[in-house]
């Protein structure tokens, strides 16, 4: 059993900054991959970013240069620092954690999602 607890979502003006966090707990003590996906209104869920246990990062083109992902391995927590936010970043953001080397679109464990709204 794995639990992912997310926080940090909310309403922010264009150009603003938000920091999302997700803490994993349960039967798995370490995750190889931790990351974030998002789903905008009327669109399918899409990859945003992930980070390995040794801090190698991957970003979607839409996130690269504006978002920064990091993790605290001791606390099994992953963060997503989002800056220069745009209205098109508005979405429900989902935390994802994977114990193995798994790069499938839907693998691993998922949080319930946190709403990010970028609007003036």
mmCIF file of C-alpha atoms in Angstrom:
data_model
loop_
_atom_site.group_PDB
_atom_site.id
_atom_site.type_symbol
_atom_site.label_atom_id
_atom_site.label_comp_id
_atom_site.label_asym_id
_atom_site.label_seq_id
_atom_site.Cartn_x
_atom_site.Cartn_y
_atom_site.Cartn_z
ATOM 1 C CA UNK A 1 0.000 0.000 0.000
ATOM 2 C CA UNK A 2 1.352 3.402 -1.054
ATOM 3 C CA UNK A 3 -0.038 6.826 -0.267
ATOM 4 C CA UNK A 4 0.854 10.013 -2.116
ATOM 5 C CA UNK A 5 -0.088 13.248 -0.364
ATOM 6 C CA UNK A 6 0.005 16.361 -2.537
ATOM 7 C CA UNK A 7 -0.055 20.022 -1.590
ATOM 8 C CA UNK A 8 0.724 23.449 -2.995
ATOM 9 C CA UNK A 9 -1.869 23.911 -5.707
ATOM 10 C CA UNK A 10 -4.021 26.989 -5.966
ATOM 11 C CA UNK A 11 -4.789 30.154 -7.881
ATOM 12 C CA UNK A 12 -1.953 32.299 -9.196
ATOM 13 C CA UNK A 13 -1.675 35.210 -11.624
ATOM 14 C CA UNK A 14 0.124 34.845 -14.955
ATOM 15 C CA UNK A 15 3.855 35.147 -14.421
ATOM 16 C CA UNK A 16 3.557 33.936 -10.868
ATOM 17 C CA UNK A 17 5.118 31.033 -9.045
ATOM 18 C CA UNK A 18 3.823 27.937 -7.289
ATOM 19 C CA UNK A 19 5.584 25.051 -5.604
ATOM 20 C CA UNK A 20 3.907 21.667 -5.517
ATOM 21 C CA UNK A 21 4.966 18.927 -3.154
ATOM 22 C CA UNK A 22 4.125 15.253 -2.866
ATOM 23 C CA UNK A 23 5.096 12.972 -0.005
ATOM 24 C CA UNK A 24 5.031 9.210 -0.527
ATOM 25 C CA UNK A 25 4.579 6.711 2.267
ATOM 26 C CA UNK A 26 3.649 3.076 2.755
ATOM 27 C CA UNK A 27 5.101 -0.318 1.941
ATOM 28 C CA UNK A 28 7.703 0.911 -0.560
ATOM 29 C CA UNK A 29 10.617 2.733 1.020
ATOM 30 C CA UNK A 30 12.264 4.096 -2.115
ATOM 31 C CA UNK A 31 11.027 5.040 -5.573
ATOM 32 C CA UNK A 32 13.233 5.045 -8.642
ATOM 33 C CA UNK A 33 11.060 7.625 -10.399
ATOM 34 C CA UNK A 34 8.974 10.392 -8.917
ATOM 35 C CA UNK A 35 7.264 12.956 -11.051
ATOM 36 C CA UNK A 36 4.287 14.972 -12.165
ATOM 37 C CA UNK A 37 1.613 14.729 -14.822
ATOM 38 C CA UNK A 38 -1.209 17.133 -15.547
ATOM 39 C CA UNK A 39 -4.608 17.158 -17.179
ATOM 40 C CA UNK A 40 -6.102 20.357 -18.530
ATOM 41 C CA UNK A 41 -9.837 20.788 -19.117
ATOM 42 C CA UNK A 42 -10.930 18.820 -22.160
ATOM 43 C CA UNK A 43 -7.492 17.281 -22.693
ATOM 44 C CA UNK A 44 -5.777 13.996 -21.921
ATOM 45 C CA UNK A 45 -3.317 13.604 -19.094
ATOM 46 C CA UNK A 46 0.213 14.546 -20.123
ATOM 47 C CA UNK A 47 3.693 14.164 -18.745
ATOM 48 C CA UNK A 48 5.265 17.206 -17.083
ATOM 49 C CA UNK A 49 8.508 16.119 -15.422
ATOM 50 C CA UNK A 50 10.150 13.361 -13.439
ATOM 51 C CA UNK A 51 13.301 12.798 -11.440
ATOM 52 C CA UNK A 52 15.226 9.614 -10.648
ATOM 53 C CA UNK A 53 16.562 8.533 -7.280
ATOM 54 C CA UNK A 54 19.945 9.959 -8.288
ATOM 55 C CA UNK A 55 18.430 13.311 -9.348
ATOM 56 C CA UNK A 56 18.465 12.920 -13.123
ATOM 57 C CA UNK A 57 15.595 15.004 -14.501
ATOM 58 C CA UNK A 58 13.394 14.962 -17.572
ATOM 59 C CA UNK A 59 10.988 17.705 -18.645
ATOM 60 C CA UNK A 60 8.221 18.041 -21.160
ATOM 61 C CA UNK A 61 8.869 20.753 -23.729
ATOM 62 C CA UNK A 62 6.090 22.833 -22.215
ATOM 63 C CA UNK A 63 7.794 22.769 -18.817
ATOM 64 C CA UNK A 64 11.462 23.011 -19.694
ATOM 65 C CA UNK A 65 13.027 26.312 -18.640
ATOM 66 C CA UNK A 66 10.134 27.312 -16.390
ATOM 67 C CA UNK A 67 9.584 24.327 -14.118
ATOM 68 C CA UNK A 68 12.111 22.642 -11.862
ATOM 69 C CA UNK A 69 11.653 19.217 -10.303
ATOM 70 C CA UNK A 70 13.565 17.968 -7.285
ATOM 71 C CA UNK A 71 13.258 15.344 -4.573
ATOM 72 C CA UNK A 72 14.217 14.570 -1.011
ATOM 73 C CA UNK A 73 15.062 10.873 -0.960
ATOM 74 C CA UNK A 74 15.149 10.661 2.824
ATOM 75 C CA UNK A 75 11.549 11.872 3.000
ATOM 76 C CA UNK A 76 10.321 10.286 -0.249
ATOM 77 C CA UNK A 77 9.084 13.691 -1.308
ATOM 78 C CA UNK A 78 9.079 15.237 -4.772
ATOM 79 C CA UNK A 79 8.673 18.928 -5.562
ATOM 80 C CA UNK A 80 7.712 20.878 -8.642
ATOM 81 C CA UNK A 81 8.753 24.522 -8.659
ATOM 82 C CA UNK A 82 6.720 26.333 -11.298
ATOM 83 C CA UNK A 83 7.628 29.849 -12.378
ATOM 84 C CA UNK A 84 6.532 32.176 -15.179
ATOM 85 C CA UNK A 85 3.179 30.468 -15.092
ATOM 86 C CA UNK A 86 0.858 30.829 -18.056
ATOM 87 C CA UNK A 87 -2.901 30.365 -18.362
ATOM 88 C CA UNK A 88 -2.242 27.235 -20.420
ATOM 89 C CA UNK A 89 -0.581 25.700 -17.355
ATOM 90 C CA UNK A 90 -4.012 25.506 -15.753
ATOM 91 C CA UNK A 91 -4.671 21.845 -15.006
ATOM 92 C CA UNK A 92 -5.023 19.225 -12.345
ATOM 93 C CA UNK A 93 -1.508 18.123 -11.449
ATOM 94 C CA UNK A 94 -0.966 14.506 -10.418
ATOM 95 C CA UNK A 95 1.930 13.104 -8.446
ATOM 96 C CA UNK A 96 3.415 9.817 -9.650
ATOM 97 C CA UNK A 97 5.882 7.434 -7.993
ATOM 98 C CA UNK A 98 7.457 4.258 -9.392
ATOM 99 C CA UNK A 99 9.605 1.743 -7.506
ATOM 100 C CA UNK A 100 11.254 0.287 -10.623
ATOM 101 C CA UNK A 101 12.662 1.438 -13.942
ATOM 102 C CA UNK A 102 9.270 1.990 -15.537
ATOM 103 C CA UNK A 103 8.726 4.665 -18.177
ATOM 104 C CA UNK A 104 5.237 3.654 -19.244
ATOM 105 C CA UNK A 105 2.560 6.306 -19.499
ATOM 106 C CA UNK A 106 0.395 5.002 -16.660
ATOM 107 C CA UNK A 107 2.677 2.960 -14.423
ATOM 108 C CA UNK A 108 3.340 3.329 -10.733
ATOM 109 C CA UNK A 109 1.295 4.939 -8.010
ATOM 110 C CA UNK A 110 -0.770 8.086 -8.351
ATOM 111 C CA UNK A 111 -1.951 10.886 -6.134
ATOM 112 C CA UNK A 112 -5.459 12.275 -6.228
ATOM 113 C CA UNK A 113 -4.405 15.474 -7.970
ATOM 114 C CA UNK A 114 -4.159 19.129 -7.024
ATOM 115 C CA UNK A 115 -5.697 21.996 -8.967
ATOM 116 C CA UNK A 116 -3.475 24.710 -10.414
ATOM 117 C CA UNK A 117 -5.273 27.701 -11.912
ATOM 118 C CA UNK A 118 -3.394 30.509 -13.645
ATOM 119 C CA UNK A 119 -5.636 33.517 -14.183
ATOM 120 C CA UNK A 120 -5.621 37.276 -13.787
#
